[in-house]
Amino acid sequence: MRTDAGIRTAQHQIRHRTRSPPEDPLSRLSLIKAVLGPFLRLMFRPRVEGAGNIPGSGPVILAGNHLTFIDSMVMPLVCSRPVYFIGKDEYVTGKGIKGRLMAWFFTGVGMVPVDRDGANGGVAALNTGRRLLEQGKIFGIYPEGTRSPDGRLYRWRPGIARLTLMTGAPVVPFAVIGTDKLQPGGAGLPRPGRVTVRFGEAMEFSRYEGMDRDRYVLRAVTDSVMAEVMTLSGQEYVDIYATKAKKAA
């Protein structure tokens, strides 16, 4: 039989364990929007078109162009649902107060850190996206694989096709317009200006179910979404990968 002291000890342990449940990184999103949202909206003056094309629930893949670093800062402002993006793990591994603040901010706005520089970086990013979609979340992806070096739209990698065929999640194409004018070269502090975000109609590829290893199907799916983004953005298309273009520069 337990003593009164033992019962009190057990009750204290239960209260201690349940007092502070683990924090979901995106539970900070509302705080970040409340504190920084007005400033960012004033700075970027985002104009949004087609936001109603994003399903209100369930897994969704947002796939679009990538012009500058601030693209992923604009997206949380214009989406009512939290959006998760893959980001370099160096954004959350900094030291000192600055490093901790950066980690708190980037994970708070939905960045999931992944080491993309290793031999298995692509696989890690793909597995992370699949896990988030299977949890019913929105996964944002830039299929160019890196920022455009000159504002044009470069050839997409087929990871987006694998994700939609493996999970059945619909793909909503989007285009960010104007961020390259506010942050030329993708570096340094952005300047104030107008940013436009356009969302296209949701696309589903259930007719290709079970064909996520067929490279011709993967390329067809990838190119069909890319064509929608090119229409939304008005960008000139370049039929090489952006990483190759950067190395050649």
Short mmCIF file of N, CA, C and O in Angstrom, two decimals, residues 29-93:
data_model
loop_
_atom_site.label_atom_id
_atom_site.label_comp_id
_atom_site.label_asym_id
_atom_site.label_seq_id
_atom_site.Cartn_x
_atom_site.Cartn_y
_atom_site.Cartn_z
N LEU A 29 4.35 30.07 -35.07
CA LEU A 29 4.04 30.81 -36.29
C LEU A 29 3.09 31.97 -36.02
O LEU A 29 3.27 33.06 -36.55
N SER A 30 2.07 31.75 -35.20
CA SER A 30 1.11 32.82 -34.92
C SER A 30 1.79 33.98 -34.20
O SER A 30 1.49 35.15 -34.46
N LEU A 31 2.75 33.67 -33.32
CA LEU A 31 3.48 34.73 -32.62
C LEU A 31 4.36 35.50 -33.60
O LEU A 31 4.39 36.74 -33.58
N ILE A 32 5.04 34.79 -34.48
CA ILE A 32 5.90 35.44 -35.46
C ILE A 32 5.08 36.33 -36.39
O ILE A 32 5.46 37.45 -36.72
N LYS A 33 3.91 35.81 -36.81
CA LYS A 33 3.05 36.61 -37.69
C LYS A 33 2.56 37.86 -36.98
O LYS A 33 2.48 38.94 -37.56
N ALA A 34 2.22 37.71 -35.69
CA ALA A 34 1.70 38.85 -34.94
C ALA A 34 2.77 39.92 -34.73
O ALA A 34 2.49 41.12 -34.82
N VAL A 35 4.01 39.48 -34.48
CA VAL A 35 5.08 40.43 -34.17
C VAL A 35 5.70 41.01 -35.44
O VAL A 35 5.88 42.22 -35.58
N LEU A 36 6.06 40.12 -36.39
CA LEU A 36 6.78 40.56 -37.59
C LEU A 36 5.87 40.74 -38.80
O LEU A 36 6.26 41.41 -39.76
N GLY A 37 4.68 40.13 -38.76
CA GLY A 37 3.78 40.18 -39.91
C GLY A 37 3.50 41.59 -40.41
O GLY A 37 3.65 41.87 -41.60
N PRO A 38 3.09 42.52 -39.53
CA PRO A 38 2.79 43.88 -40.00
C PRO A 38 4.00 44.54 -40.67
O PRO A 38 3.86 45.22 -41.69
N PHE A 39 5.19 44.33 -40.10
CA PHE A 39 6.40 44.92 -40.68
C PHE A 39 6.70 44.31 -42.05
O PHE A 39 6.99 45.03 -43.02
N LEU A 40 6.60 42.98 -42.16
CA LEU A 40 6.91 42.32 -43.43
C LEU A 40 5.87 42.67 -44.49
O LEU A 40 6.21 42.84 -45.67
N ARG A 41 4.61 42.80 -44.08
CA ARG A 41 3.58 43.18 -45.05
C ARG A 41 3.81 44.61 -45.55
O ARG A 41 3.59 44.90 -46.73
N LEU A 42 4.22 45.48 -44.65
CA LEU A 42 4.51 46.86 -45.05
C LEU A 42 5.72 46.91 -45.98
O LEU A 42 5.76 47.68 -46.94
N MET A 43 6.68 46.04 -45.71
CA MET A 43 7.92 46.04 -46.49
C MET A 43 7.72 45.42 -47.88
O MET A 43 8.22 45.95 -48.88
N PHE A 44 6.98 44.30 -47.93
CA PHE A 44 6.84 43.57 -49.20
C PHE A 44 5.52 43.81 -49.91
O PHE A 44 5.36 43.47 -51.07
N ARG A 45 4.53 44.37 -49.22
CA ARG A 45 3.22 44.66 -49.78
C ARG A 45 2.71 43.51 -50.67
O ARG A 45 2.44 43.70 -51.86
N PRO A 46 2.61 42.30 -50.12
CA PRO A 46 2.30 41.13 -50.95
C PRO A 46 0.91 41.20 -51.57
O PRO A 46 -0.08 41.52 -50.91
N ARG A 47 0.85 40.92 -52.86
CA ARG A 47 -0.41 40.81 -53.59
C ARG A 47 -0.58 39.32 -53.92
O ARG A 47 0.29 38.71 -54.53
N VAL A 48 -1.72 38.77 -53.53
CA VAL A 48 -1.93 37.33 -53.65
C VAL A 48 -3.06 37.05 -54.64
O VAL A 48 -4.12 37.67 -54.56
N GLU A 49 -2.82 36.12 -55.53
CA GLU A 49 -3.81 35.71 -56.51
C GLU A 49 -3.99 34.20 -56.45
O GLU A 49 -3.01 33.46 -56.48
N GLY A 50 -5.23 33.75 -56.35
CA GLY A 50 -5.52 32.32 -56.39
C GLY A 50 -5.30 31.56 -55.11
O GLY A 50 -5.18 30.33 -55.13
N ALA A 51 -5.26 32.25 -53.96
CA ALA A 51 -5.03 31.55 -52.70
C ALA A 51 -6.11 30.52 -52.41
O ALA A 51 -5.86 29.53 -51.72
N GLY A 52 -7.31 30.72 -52.96
CA GLY A 52 -8.39 29.75 -52.76
C GLY A 52 -8.15 28.42 -53.43
O GLY A 52 -8.89 27.46 -53.19
N ASN A 53 -7.10 28.33 -54.26
CA ASN A 53 -6.78 27.05 -54.90
C ASN A 53 -6.07 26.08 -53.97
O ASN A 53 -5.91 24.90 -54.30
N ILE A 54 -5.64 26.57 -52.81
CA ILE A 54 -4.97 25.70 -51.84
C ILE A 54 -6.04 24.99 -51.01
O ILE A 54 -6.84 25.65 -50.35
N PRO A 55 -6.10 23.66 -51.03
CA PRO A 55 -7.09 22.94 -50.22
C PRO A 55 -7.00 23.33 -48.75
O PRO A 55 -5.91 23.55 -48.22
N GLY A 56 -8.14 23.39 -48.10
CA GLY A 56 -8.18 23.81 -46.71
C GLY A 56 -7.71 22.77 -45.73
O GLY A 56 -7.47 23.08 -44.55
N SER A 57 -7.57 21.53 -46.16
CA SER A 57 -7.09 20.47 -45.28
C SER A 57 -6.44 19.38 -46.12
O SER A 57 -6.60 19.34 -47.34
N GLY A 58 -5.72 18.50 -45.44
CA GLY A 58 -5.09 17.39 -46.12
C GLY A 58 -3.74 17.75 -46.71
O GLY A 58 -3.35 18.92 -46.75
N PRO A 59 -3.01 16.74 -47.18
CA PRO A 59 -1.67 16.98 -47.72
C PRO A 59 -1.71 17.76 -49.03
O PRO A 59 -2.58 17.54 -49.87
N VAL A 60 -0.79 18.68 -49.17
CA VAL A 60 -0.68 19.51 -50.38
C VAL A 60 0.79 19.74 -50.67
O VAL A 60 1.57 20.00 -49.75
N ILE A 61 1.16 19.67 -51.93
CA ILE A 61 2.50 20.05 -52.37
C ILE A 61 2.41 21.41 -53.05
O ILE A 61 1.67 21.57 -54.02
N LEU A 62 3.12 22.39 -52.53
CA LEU A 62 3.24 23.69 -53.20
C LEU A 62 4.55 23.68 -53.96
O LEU A 62 5.62 23.51 -53.37
N ALA A 63 4.51 23.83 -55.27
CA ALA A 63 5.71 23.77 -56.09
C ALA A 63 5.82 25.03 -56.92
O ALA A 63 4.86 25.41 -57.61
N GLY A 64 6.97 25.68 -56.86
CA GLY A 64 7.11 26.93 -57.60
C GLY A 64 8.53 27.34 -57.87
O GLY A 64 9.48 26.59 -57.61
N ASN A 65 8.66 28.54 -58.41
CA ASN A 65 9.98 29.07 -58.76
C ASN A 65 10.69 29.59 -57.51
O ASN A 65 10.08 29.77 -56.45
N HIS A 66 11.99 29.82 -57.66
CA HIS A 66 12.78 30.26 -56.52
C HIS A 66 13.75 31.34 -56.99
O HIS A 66 14.70 31.06 -57.71
N LEU A 67 13.49 32.57 -56.57
CA LEU A 67 14.29 33.70 -57.01
C LEU A 67 15.30 34.17 -55.98
O LEU A 67 16.45 34.45 -56.31
N THR A 68 14.87 34.27 -54.72
CA THR A 68 15.76 34.78 -53.68
C THR A 68 15.47 34.10 -52.35
O THR A 68 14.49 33.36 -52.19
N PHE A 69 16.30 34.42 -51.38
CA PHE A 69 16.17 33.87 -50.03
C PHE A 69 14.83 34.22 -49.40
O PHE A 69 14.25 33.42 -48.67
N ILE A 70 14.31 35.41 -49.70
CA ILE A 70 13.10 35.88 -49.01
C ILE A 70 11.82 35.22 -49.53
O ILE A 70 10.75 35.46 -48.98
N ASP A 71 11.90 34.38 -50.58
CA ASP A 71 10.71 33.69 -51.05
C ASP A 71 10.03 32.92 -49.91
O ASP A 71 8.80 32.94 -49.78
N SER A 72 10.83 32.25 -49.10
CA SER A 72 10.28 31.43 -48.01
C SER A 72 9.83 32.27 -46.83
O SER A 72 9.16 31.75 -45.93
N MET A 73 10.17 33.55 -46.81
CA MET A 73 9.65 34.45 -45.78
C MET A 73 8.29 35.00 -46.19
O MET A 73 7.45 35.28 -45.33
N VAL A 74 8.09 35.14 -47.49
CA VAL A 74 6.83 35.67 -47.99
C VAL A 74 5.72 34.62 -47.89
O VAL A 74 4.57 34.95 -47.56
N MET A 75 6.05 33.37 -48.15
CA MET A 75 5.03 32.32 -48.20
C MET A 75 4.19 32.21 -46.92
O MET A 75 2.96 32.11 -47.00
N PRO A 76 4.79 32.21 -45.71
CA PRO A 76 3.95 32.15 -44.51
C PRO A 76 2.99 33.33 -44.37
O PRO A 76 1.96 33.21 -43.72
N LEU A 77 3.33 34.47 -44.98
CA LEU A 77 2.47 35.65 -44.89
C LEU A 77 1.20 35.48 -45.71
O LEU A 77 0.15 36.02 -45.36
N VAL A 78 1.29 34.75 -46.82
CA VAL A 78 0.17 34.70 -47.77
C VAL A 78 -0.62 33.40 -47.70
O VAL A 78 -1.63 33.27 -48.39
N CYS A 79 -0.20 32.46 -46.89
CA CYS A 79 -0.92 31.19 -46.75
C CYS A 79 -1.59 31.12 -45.39
O CYS A 79 -0.96 31.41 -44.36
N SER A 80 -2.85 30.74 -45.37
CA SER A 80 -3.56 30.62 -44.09
C SER A 80 -3.13 29.36 -43.33
O SER A 80 -3.17 29.34 -42.10
N ARG A 81 -2.69 28.33 -44.05
CA ARG A 81 -2.19 27.11 -43.42
C ARG A 81 -0.66 27.17 -43.31
O ARG A 81 0.00 27.77 -44.15
N PRO A 82 -0.10 26.54 -42.28
CA PRO A 82 1.37 26.49 -42.19
C PRO A 82 1.97 25.74 -43.37
O PRO A 82 1.42 24.75 -43.85
N VAL A 83 3.09 26.22 -43.84
CA VAL A 83 3.80 25.61 -44.96
C VAL A 83 5.20 25.20 -44.49
O VAL A 83 5.91 26.01 -43.91
N TYR A 84 5.57 23.97 -44.74
CA TYR A 84 6.90 23.47 -44.39
C TYR A 84 7.80 23.48 -45.62
O TYR A 84 7.39 23.04 -46.70
N PHE A 85 9.02 23.97 -45.44
CA PHE A 85 10.02 23.96 -46.50
C PHE A 85 11.29 23.29 -45.99
O PHE A 85 11.60 23.35 -44.80
N ILE A 86 12.03 22.67 -46.90
CA ILE A 86 13.36 22.18 -46.58
C ILE A 86 14.33 23.34 -46.60
O ILE A 86 14.28 24.21 -47.47
N GLY A 87 15.23 23.38 -45.62
CA GLY A 87 16.25 24.42 -45.58
C GLY A 87 17.59 23.85 -45.16
O GLY A 87 17.66 22.74 -44.60
N LYS A 88 18.65 24.57 -45.43
CA LYS A 88 19.98 24.12 -45.04
C LYS A 88 20.09 24.06 -43.52
O LYS A 88 19.66 24.98 -42.82
N ASP A 89 20.71 22.98 -43.03
CA ASP A 89 20.81 22.84 -41.58
C ASP A 89 21.71 23.91 -40.96
O ASP A 89 21.64 24.16 -39.75
N GLU A 90 22.52 24.59 -41.77
CA GLU A 90 23.38 25.64 -41.23
C GLU A 90 22.58 26.82 -40.68
O GLU A 90 23.08 27.61 -39.89
N TYR A 91 21.30 26.95 -41.13
CA TYR A 91 20.46 28.03 -40.63
C TYR A 91 20.08 27.84 -39.16
O TYR A 91 19.65 28.79 -38.51
N VAL A 92 20.19 26.62 -38.65
CA VAL A 92 19.76 26.36 -37.27
C VAL A 92 20.89 25.84 -36.40
O VAL A 92 20.64 25.41 -35.27
N THR A 93 22.10 25.86 -36.89
CA THR A 93 23.22 25.34 -36.11
C THR A 93 24.20 26.42 -35.68
O THR A 93 25.29 26.11 -35.20
#
